[in-house]
Short mmCIF file of N, CA and C in Angstrom, two decimals:
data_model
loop_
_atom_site.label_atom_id
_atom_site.label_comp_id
_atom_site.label_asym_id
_atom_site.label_seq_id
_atom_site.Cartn_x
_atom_site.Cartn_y
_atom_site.Cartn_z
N UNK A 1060 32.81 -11.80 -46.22
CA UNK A 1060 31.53 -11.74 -45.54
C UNK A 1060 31.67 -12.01 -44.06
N UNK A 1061 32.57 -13.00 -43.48
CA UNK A 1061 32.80 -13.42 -42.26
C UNK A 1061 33.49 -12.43 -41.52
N UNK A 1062 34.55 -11.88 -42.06
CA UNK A 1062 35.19 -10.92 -41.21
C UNK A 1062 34.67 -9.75 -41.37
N UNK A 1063 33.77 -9.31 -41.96
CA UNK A 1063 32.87 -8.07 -42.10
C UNK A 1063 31.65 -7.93 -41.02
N UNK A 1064 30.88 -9.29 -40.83
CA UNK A 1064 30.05 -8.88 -40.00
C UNK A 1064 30.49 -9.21 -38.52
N UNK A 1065 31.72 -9.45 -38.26
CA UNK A 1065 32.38 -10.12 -36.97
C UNK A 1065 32.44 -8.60 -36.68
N UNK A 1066 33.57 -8.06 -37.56
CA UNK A 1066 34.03 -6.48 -37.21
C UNK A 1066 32.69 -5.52 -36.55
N UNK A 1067 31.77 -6.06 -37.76
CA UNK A 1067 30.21 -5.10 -37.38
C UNK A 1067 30.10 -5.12 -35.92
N UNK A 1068 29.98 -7.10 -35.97
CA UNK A 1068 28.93 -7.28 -34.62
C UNK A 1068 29.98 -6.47 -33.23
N UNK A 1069 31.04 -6.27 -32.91
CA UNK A 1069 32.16 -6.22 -32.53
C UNK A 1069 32.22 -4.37 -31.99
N UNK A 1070 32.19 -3.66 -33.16
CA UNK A 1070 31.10 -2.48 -33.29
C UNK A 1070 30.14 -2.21 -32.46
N UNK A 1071 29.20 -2.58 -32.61
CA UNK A 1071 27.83 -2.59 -32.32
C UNK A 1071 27.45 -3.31 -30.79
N UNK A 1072 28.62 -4.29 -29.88
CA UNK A 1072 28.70 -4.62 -28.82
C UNK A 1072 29.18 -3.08 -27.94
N UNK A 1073 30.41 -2.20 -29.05
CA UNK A 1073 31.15 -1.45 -27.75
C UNK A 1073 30.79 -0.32 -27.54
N UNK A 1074 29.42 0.29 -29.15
CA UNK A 1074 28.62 1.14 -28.64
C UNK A 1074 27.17 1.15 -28.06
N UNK A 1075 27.14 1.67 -27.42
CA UNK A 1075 25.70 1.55 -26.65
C UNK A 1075 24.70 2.76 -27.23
N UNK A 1076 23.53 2.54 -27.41
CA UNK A 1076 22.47 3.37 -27.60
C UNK A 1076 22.18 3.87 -26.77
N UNK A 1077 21.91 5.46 -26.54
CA UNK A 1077 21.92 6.13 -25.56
C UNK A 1077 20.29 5.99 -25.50
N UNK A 1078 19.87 6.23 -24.16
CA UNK A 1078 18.76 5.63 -23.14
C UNK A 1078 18.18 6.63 -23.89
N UNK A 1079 16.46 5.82 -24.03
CA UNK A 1079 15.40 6.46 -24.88
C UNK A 1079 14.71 7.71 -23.49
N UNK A 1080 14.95 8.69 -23.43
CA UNK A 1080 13.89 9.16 -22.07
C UNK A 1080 12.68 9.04 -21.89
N UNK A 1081 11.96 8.13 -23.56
CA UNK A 1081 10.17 8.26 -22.89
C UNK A 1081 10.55 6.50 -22.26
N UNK A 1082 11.42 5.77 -22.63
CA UNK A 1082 11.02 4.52 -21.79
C UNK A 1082 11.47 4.68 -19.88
N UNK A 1083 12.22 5.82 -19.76
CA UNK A 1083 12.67 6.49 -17.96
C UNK A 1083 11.31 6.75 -17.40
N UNK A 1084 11.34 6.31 -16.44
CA UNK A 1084 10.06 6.97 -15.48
C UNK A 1084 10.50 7.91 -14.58
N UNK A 1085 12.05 7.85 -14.21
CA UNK A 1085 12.81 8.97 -12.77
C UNK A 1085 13.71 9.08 -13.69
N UNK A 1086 14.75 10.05 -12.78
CA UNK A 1086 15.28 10.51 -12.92
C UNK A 1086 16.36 10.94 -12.10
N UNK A 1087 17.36 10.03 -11.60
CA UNK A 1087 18.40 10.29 -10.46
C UNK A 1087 19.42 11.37 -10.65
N UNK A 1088 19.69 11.77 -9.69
CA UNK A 1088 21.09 12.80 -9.92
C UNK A 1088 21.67 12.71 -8.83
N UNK A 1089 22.82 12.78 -9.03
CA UNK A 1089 24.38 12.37 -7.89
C UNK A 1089 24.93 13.90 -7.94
N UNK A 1090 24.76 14.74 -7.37
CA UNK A 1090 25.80 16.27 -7.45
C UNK A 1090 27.46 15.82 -7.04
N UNK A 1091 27.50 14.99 -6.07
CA UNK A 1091 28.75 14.75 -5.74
C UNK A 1091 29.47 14.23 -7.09
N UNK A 1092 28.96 13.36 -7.87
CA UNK A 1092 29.98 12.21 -8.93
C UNK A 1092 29.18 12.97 -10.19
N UNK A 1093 28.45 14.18 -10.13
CA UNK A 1093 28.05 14.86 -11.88
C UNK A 1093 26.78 14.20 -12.28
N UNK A 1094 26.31 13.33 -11.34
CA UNK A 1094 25.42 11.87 -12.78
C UNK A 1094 23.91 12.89 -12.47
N UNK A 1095 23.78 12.50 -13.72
CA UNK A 1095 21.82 12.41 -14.07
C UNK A 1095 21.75 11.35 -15.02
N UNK A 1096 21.14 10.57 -14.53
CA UNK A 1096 20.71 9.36 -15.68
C UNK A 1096 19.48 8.86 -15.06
N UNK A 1097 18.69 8.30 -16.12
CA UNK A 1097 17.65 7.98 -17.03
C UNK A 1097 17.34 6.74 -15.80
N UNK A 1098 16.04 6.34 -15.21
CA UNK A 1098 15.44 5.13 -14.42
C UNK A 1098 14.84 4.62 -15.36
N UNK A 1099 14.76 3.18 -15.57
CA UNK A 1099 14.02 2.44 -16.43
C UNK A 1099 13.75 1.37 -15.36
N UNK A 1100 12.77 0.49 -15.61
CA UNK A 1100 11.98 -0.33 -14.63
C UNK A 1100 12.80 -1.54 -14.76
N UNK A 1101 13.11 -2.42 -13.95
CA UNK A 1101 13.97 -3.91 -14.38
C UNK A 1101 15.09 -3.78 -14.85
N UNK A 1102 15.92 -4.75 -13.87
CA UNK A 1102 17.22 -4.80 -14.45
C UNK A 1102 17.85 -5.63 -15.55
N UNK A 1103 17.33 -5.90 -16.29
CA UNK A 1103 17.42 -7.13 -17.45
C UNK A 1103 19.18 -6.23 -18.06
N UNK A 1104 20.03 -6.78 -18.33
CA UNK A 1104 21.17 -6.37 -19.17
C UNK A 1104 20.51 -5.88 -20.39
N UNK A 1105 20.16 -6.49 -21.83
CA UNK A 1105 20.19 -6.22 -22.96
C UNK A 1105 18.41 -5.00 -22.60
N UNK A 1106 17.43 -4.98 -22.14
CA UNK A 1106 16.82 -4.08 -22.39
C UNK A 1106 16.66 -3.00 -21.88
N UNK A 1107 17.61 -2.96 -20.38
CA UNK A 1107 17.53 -1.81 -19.51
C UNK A 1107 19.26 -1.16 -19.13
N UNK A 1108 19.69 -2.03 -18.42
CA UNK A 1108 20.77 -1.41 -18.30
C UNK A 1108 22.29 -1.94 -19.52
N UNK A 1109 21.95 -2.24 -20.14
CA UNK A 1109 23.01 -2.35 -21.19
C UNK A 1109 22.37 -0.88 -22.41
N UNK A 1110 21.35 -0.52 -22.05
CA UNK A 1110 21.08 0.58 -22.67
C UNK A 1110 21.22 2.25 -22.31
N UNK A 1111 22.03 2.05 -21.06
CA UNK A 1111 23.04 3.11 -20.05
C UNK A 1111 21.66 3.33 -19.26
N UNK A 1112 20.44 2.79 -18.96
CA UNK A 1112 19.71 2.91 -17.73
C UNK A 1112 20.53 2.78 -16.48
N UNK A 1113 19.52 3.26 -15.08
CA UNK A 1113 20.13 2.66 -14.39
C UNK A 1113 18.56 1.87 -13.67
N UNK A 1114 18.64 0.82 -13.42
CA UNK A 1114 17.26 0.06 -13.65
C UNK A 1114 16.82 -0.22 -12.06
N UNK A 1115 16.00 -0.31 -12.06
CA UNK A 1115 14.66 -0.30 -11.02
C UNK A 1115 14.75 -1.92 -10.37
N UNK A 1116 15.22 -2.20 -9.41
CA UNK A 1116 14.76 -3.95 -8.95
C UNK A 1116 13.26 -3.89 -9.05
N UNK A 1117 12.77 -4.68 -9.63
CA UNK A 1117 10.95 -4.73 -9.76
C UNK A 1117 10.47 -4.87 -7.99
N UNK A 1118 10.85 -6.26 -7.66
CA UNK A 1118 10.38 -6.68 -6.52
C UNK A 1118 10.55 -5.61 -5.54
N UNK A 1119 10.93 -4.26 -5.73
CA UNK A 1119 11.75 -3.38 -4.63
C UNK A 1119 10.51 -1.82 -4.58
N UNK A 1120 10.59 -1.18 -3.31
CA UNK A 1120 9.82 -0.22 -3.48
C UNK A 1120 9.83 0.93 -4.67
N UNK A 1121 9.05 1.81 -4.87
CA UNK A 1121 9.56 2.71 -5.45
C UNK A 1121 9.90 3.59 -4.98
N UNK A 1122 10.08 4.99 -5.65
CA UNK A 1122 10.67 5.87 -4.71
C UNK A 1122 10.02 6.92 -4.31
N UNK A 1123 10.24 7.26 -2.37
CA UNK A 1123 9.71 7.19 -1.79
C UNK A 1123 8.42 6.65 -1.01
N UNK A 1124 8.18 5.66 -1.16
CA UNK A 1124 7.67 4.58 -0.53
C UNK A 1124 8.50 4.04 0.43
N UNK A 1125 7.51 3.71 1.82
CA UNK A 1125 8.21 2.66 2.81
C UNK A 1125 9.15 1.50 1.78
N UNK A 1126 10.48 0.98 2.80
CA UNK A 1126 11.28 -0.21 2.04
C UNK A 1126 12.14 0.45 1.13
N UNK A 1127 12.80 -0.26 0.30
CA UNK A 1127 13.71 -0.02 -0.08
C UNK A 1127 13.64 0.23 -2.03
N UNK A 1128 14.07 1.41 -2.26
CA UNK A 1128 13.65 1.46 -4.05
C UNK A 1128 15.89 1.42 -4.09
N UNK A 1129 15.32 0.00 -4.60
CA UNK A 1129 17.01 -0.76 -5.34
C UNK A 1129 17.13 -0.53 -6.69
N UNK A 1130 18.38 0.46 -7.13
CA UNK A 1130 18.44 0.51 -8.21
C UNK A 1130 19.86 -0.26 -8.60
N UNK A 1131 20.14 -0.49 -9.97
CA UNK A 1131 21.51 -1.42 -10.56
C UNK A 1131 21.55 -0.46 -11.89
N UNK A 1132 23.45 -0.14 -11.58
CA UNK A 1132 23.78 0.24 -12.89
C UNK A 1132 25.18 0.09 -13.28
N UNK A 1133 25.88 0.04 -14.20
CA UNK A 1133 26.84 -0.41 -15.06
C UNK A 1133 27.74 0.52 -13.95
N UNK A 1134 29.22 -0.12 -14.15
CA UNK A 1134 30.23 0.76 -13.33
C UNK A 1134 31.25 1.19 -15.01
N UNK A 1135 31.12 0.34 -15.86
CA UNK A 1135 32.58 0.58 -16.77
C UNK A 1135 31.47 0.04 -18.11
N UNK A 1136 31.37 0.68 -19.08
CA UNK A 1136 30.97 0.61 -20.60
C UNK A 1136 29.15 0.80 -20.41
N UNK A 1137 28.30 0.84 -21.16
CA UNK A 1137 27.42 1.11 -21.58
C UNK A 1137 26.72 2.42 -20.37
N UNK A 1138 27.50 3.11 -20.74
CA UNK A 1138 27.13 4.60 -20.21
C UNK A 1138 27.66 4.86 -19.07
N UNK A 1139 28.35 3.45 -17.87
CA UNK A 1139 28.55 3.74 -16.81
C UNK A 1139 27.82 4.83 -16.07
N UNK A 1140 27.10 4.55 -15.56
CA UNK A 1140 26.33 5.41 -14.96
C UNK A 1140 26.86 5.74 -13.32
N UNK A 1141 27.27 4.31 -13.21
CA UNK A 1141 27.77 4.23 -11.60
C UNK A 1141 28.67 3.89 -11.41
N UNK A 1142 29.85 3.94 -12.82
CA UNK A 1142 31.01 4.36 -12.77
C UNK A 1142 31.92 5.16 -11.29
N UNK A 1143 31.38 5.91 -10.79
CA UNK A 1143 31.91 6.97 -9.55
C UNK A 1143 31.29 6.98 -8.12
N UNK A 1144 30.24 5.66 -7.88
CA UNK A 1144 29.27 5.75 -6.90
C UNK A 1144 30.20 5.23 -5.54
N UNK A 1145 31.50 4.44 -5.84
CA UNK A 1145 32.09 4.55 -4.75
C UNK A 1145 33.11 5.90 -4.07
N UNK A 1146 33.00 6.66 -4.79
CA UNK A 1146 33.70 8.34 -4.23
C UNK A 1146 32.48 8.69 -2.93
N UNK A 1147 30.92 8.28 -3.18
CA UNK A 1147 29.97 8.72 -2.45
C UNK A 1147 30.18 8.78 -1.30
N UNK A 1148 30.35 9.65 -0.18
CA UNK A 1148 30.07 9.40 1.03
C UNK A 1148 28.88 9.88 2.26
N UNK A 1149 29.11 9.13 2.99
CA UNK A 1149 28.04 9.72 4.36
C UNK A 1149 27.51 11.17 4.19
N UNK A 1150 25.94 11.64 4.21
CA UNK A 1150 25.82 13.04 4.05
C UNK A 1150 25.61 13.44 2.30
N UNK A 1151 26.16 12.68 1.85
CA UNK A 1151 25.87 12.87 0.16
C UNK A 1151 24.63 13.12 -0.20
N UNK A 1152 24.19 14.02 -1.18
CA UNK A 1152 22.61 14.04 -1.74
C UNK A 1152 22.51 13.33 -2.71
N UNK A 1153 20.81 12.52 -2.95
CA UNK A 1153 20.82 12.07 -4.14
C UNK A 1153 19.31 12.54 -4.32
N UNK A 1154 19.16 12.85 -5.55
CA UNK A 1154 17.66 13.13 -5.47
C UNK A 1154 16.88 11.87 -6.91
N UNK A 1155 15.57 11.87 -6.72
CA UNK A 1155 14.89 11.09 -7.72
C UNK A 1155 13.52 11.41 -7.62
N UNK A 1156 13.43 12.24 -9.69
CA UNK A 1156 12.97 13.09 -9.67
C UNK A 1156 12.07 12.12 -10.54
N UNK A 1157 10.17 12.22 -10.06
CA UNK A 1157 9.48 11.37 -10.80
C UNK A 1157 8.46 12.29 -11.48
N UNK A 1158 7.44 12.06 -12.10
CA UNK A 1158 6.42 12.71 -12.73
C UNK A 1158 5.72 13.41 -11.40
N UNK A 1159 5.45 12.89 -10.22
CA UNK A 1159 4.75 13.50 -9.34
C UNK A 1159 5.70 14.22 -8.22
N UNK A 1160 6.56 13.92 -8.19
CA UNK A 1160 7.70 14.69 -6.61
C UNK A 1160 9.04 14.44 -6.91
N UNK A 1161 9.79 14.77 -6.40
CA UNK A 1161 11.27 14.87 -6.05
C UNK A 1161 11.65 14.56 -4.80
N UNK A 1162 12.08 13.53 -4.78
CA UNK A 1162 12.28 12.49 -3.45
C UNK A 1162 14.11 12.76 -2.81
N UNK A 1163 14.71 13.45 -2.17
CA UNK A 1163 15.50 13.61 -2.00
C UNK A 1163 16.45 12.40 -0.57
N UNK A 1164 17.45 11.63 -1.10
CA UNK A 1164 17.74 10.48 -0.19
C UNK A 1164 19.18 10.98 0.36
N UNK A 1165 19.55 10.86 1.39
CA UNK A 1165 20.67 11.14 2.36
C UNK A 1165 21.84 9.66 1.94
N UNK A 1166 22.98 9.79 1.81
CA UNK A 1166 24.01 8.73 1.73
C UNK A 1166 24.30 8.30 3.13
N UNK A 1167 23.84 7.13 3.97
CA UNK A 1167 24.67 6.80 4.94
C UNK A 1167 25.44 5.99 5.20
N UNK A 1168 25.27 4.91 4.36
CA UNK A 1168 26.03 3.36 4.62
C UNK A 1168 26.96 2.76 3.24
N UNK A 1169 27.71 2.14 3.36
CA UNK A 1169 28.15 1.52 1.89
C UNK A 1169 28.98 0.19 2.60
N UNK A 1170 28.69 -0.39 1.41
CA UNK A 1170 29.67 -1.86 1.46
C UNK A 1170 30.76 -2.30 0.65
N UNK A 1171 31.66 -1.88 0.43
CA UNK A 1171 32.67 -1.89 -0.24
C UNK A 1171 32.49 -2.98 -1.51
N UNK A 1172 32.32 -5.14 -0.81
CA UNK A 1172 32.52 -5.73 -1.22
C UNK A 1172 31.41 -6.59 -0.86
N UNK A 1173 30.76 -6.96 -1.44
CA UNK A 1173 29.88 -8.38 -1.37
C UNK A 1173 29.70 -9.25 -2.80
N UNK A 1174 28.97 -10.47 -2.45
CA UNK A 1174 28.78 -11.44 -3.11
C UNK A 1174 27.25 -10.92 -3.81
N UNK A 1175 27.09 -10.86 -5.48
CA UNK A 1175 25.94 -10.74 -6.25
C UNK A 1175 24.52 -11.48 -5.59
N UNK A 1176 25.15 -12.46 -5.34
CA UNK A 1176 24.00 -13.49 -4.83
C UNK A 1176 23.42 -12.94 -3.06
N UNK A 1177 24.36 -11.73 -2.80
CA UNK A 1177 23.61 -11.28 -1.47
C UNK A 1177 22.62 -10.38 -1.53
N UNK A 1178 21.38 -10.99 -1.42
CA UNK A 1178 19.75 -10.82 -2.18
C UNK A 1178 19.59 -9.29 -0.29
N UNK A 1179 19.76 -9.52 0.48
CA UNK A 1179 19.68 -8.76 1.68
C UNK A 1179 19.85 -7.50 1.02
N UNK A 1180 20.54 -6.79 0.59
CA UNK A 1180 21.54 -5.70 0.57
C UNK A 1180 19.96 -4.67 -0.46
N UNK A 1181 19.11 -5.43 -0.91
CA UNK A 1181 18.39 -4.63 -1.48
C UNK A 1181 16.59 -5.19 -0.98
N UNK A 1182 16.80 -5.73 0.38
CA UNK A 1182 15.44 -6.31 0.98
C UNK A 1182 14.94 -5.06 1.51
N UNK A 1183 13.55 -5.40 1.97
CA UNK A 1183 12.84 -3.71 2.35
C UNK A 1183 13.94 -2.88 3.28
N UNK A 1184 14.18 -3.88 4.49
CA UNK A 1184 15.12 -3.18 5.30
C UNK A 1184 16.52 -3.70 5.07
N UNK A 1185 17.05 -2.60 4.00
CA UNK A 1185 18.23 -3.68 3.56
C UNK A 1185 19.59 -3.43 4.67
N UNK A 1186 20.34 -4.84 4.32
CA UNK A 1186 21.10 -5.20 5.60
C UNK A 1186 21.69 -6.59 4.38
N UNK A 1187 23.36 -6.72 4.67
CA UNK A 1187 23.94 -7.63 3.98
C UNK A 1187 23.64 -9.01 4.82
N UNK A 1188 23.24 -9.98 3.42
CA UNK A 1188 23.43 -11.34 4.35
C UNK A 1188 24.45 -12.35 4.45
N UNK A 1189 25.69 -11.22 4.41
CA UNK A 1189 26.93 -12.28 4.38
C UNK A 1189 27.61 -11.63 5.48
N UNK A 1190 28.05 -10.12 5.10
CA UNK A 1190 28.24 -9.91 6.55
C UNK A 1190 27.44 -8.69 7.12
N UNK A 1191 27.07 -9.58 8.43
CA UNK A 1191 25.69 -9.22 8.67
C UNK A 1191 25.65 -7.91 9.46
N UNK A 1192 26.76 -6.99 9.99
CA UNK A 1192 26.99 -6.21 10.64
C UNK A 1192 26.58 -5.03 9.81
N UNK A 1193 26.61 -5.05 8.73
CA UNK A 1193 26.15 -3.82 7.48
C UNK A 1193 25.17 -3.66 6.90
N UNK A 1194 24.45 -2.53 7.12
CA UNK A 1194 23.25 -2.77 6.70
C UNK A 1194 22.43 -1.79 8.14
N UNK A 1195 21.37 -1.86 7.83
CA UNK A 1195 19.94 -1.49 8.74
C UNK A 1195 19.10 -2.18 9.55
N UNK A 1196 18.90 -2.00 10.49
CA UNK A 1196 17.74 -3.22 11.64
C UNK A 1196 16.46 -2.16 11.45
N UNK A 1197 16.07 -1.18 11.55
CA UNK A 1197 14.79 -0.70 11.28
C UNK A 1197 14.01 -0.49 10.08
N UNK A 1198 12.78 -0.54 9.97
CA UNK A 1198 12.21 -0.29 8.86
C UNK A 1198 12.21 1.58 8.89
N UNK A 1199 12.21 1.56 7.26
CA UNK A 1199 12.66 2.82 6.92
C UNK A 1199 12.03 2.70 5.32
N UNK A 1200 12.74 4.42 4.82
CA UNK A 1200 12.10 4.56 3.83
C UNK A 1200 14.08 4.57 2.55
N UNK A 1201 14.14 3.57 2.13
CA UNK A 1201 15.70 3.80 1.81
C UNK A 1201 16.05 3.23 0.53
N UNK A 1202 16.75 3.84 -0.07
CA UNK A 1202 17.73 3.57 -1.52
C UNK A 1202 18.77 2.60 -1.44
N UNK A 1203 18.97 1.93 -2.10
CA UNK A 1203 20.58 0.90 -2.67
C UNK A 1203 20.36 1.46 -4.10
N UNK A 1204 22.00 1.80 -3.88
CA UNK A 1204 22.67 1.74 -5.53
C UNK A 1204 23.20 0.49 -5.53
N UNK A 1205 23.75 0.00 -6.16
CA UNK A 1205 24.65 -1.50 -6.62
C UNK A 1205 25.34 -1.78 -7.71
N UNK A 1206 26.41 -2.00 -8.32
CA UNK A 1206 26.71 -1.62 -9.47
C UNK A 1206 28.78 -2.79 -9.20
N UNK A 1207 29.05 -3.58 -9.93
CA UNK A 1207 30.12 -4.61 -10.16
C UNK A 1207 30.95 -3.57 -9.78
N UNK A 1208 32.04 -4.40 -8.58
CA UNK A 1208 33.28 -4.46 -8.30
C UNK A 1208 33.97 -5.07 -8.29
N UNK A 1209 35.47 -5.35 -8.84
CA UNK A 1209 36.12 -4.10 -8.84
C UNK A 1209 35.81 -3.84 -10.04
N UNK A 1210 36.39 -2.36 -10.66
CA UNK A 1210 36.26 -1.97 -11.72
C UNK A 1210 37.02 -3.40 -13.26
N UNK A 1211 35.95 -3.10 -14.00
CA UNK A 1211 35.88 -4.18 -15.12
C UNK A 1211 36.02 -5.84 -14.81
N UNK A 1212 35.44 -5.33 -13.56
CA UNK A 1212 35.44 -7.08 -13.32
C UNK A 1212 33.47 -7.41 -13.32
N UNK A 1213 32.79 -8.25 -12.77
CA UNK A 1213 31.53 -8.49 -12.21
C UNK A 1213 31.53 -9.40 -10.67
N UNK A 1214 32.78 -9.56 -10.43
CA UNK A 1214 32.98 -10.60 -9.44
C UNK A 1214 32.57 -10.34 -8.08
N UNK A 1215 32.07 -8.77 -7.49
CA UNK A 1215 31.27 -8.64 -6.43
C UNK A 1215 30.70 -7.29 -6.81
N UNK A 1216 29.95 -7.36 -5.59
CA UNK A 1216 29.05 -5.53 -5.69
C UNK A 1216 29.14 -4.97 -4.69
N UNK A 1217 29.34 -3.75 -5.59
CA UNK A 1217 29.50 -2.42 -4.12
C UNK A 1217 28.31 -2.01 -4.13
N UNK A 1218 27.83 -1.39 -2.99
CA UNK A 1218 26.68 -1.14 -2.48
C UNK A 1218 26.98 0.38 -1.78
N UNK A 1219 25.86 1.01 -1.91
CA UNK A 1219 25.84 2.61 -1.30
C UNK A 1219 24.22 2.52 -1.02
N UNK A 1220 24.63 2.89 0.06
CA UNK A 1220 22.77 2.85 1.05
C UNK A 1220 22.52 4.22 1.48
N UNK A 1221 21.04 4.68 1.16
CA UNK A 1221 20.61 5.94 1.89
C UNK A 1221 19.49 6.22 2.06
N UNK A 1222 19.06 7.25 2.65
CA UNK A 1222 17.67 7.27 3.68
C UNK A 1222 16.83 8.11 3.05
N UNK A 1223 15.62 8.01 2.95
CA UNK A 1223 14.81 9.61 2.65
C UNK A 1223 14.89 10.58 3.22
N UNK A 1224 15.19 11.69 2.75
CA UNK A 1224 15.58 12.88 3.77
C UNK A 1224 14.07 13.91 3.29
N UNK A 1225 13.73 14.26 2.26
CA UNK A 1225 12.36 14.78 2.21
C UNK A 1225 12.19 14.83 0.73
N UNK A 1226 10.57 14.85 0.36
CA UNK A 1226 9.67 14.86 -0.48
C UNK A 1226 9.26 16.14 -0.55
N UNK A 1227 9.66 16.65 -2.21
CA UNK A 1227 8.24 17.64 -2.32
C UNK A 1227 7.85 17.42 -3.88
N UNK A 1228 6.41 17.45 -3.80
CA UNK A 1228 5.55 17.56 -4.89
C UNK A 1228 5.90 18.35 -6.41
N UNK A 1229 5.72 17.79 -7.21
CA UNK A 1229 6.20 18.96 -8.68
C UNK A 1229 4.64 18.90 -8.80
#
């Protein structure tokens, strides 16, 4: 009985349930790194992004809105979504596609390495608060991805920053 449901639970940790699409509200796509995956609201591990979302900071704009719409997603196991977001560079498209428009964001900035606890990196006008040279001084209309570095570790976050480049209506 003991080593049966260990094996189960063990199982059932290394597959992930693939993301429900009526709980997604957007819909991101990366052309550079292949991705389309599923937006779910909040980054909680077990209900959003351990379910291969890539999740919504609540406190953060949405998208296209003034400030910043911060999203977080897995780099290595439960769908990796952002597995490839450090290949991204300057000029990159990302689009996020909602029930009302298709918000298309420009790649300009990234941070290789920071500390989880650097709350800046996804503030309206985001800008790192460790080192402070990276990042944005104007208010704007802008995206953070974020997602554990190095690969299979959680011990910092890479960051990829970008701008609204244009809106159109569906």
């Amino acid at each position: 009985g003991t080593l049966l449901s260990l094996t189960t639970a063990t199982a059932a940790r290394q597959s992930t349930p693939a993301p429900r699409w009526d709980q997604a509200y957007a819909v991101l796509r990366i052309p550079r790194i292949g991705l389309t995956a599923p937006v779910a609201e909040g980054t909680s591990k077990g209900g959003v992004l351990d379910r291969g979302y890539v999740g919504h900071y609540t406190r953060t704009a949405q998208a296209g809105q003034a400030g910043n719409f911060a999203l977080a997603g897995h780099r290595n196991t439960h769908g990796e979504p952002f597995r490839r977001i450090d290949r991204l560079r300057s000029g990159d498209r990302i689009t996020v596609e909602t029930r009302d428009a298709v918000y298309t964001y420009t790649v300009g900035k990234r941070l290789a390495r920071t500390a989880p606890s650097d709350s800046g990196v996804i503030a309206p006008v985001p800008r790192s608060n460790i080192t402070t040279t990276v990042g944005y001084s104007e208010p704007g209309h802008y995206l953070t991805l974020t997602t554990c570095t190095p690969e299979f570790s959680s011990r910092y976050r890479l960051v990829v920053w970008g701008q609204l480049t244009s809106m159109r209506p569906r």
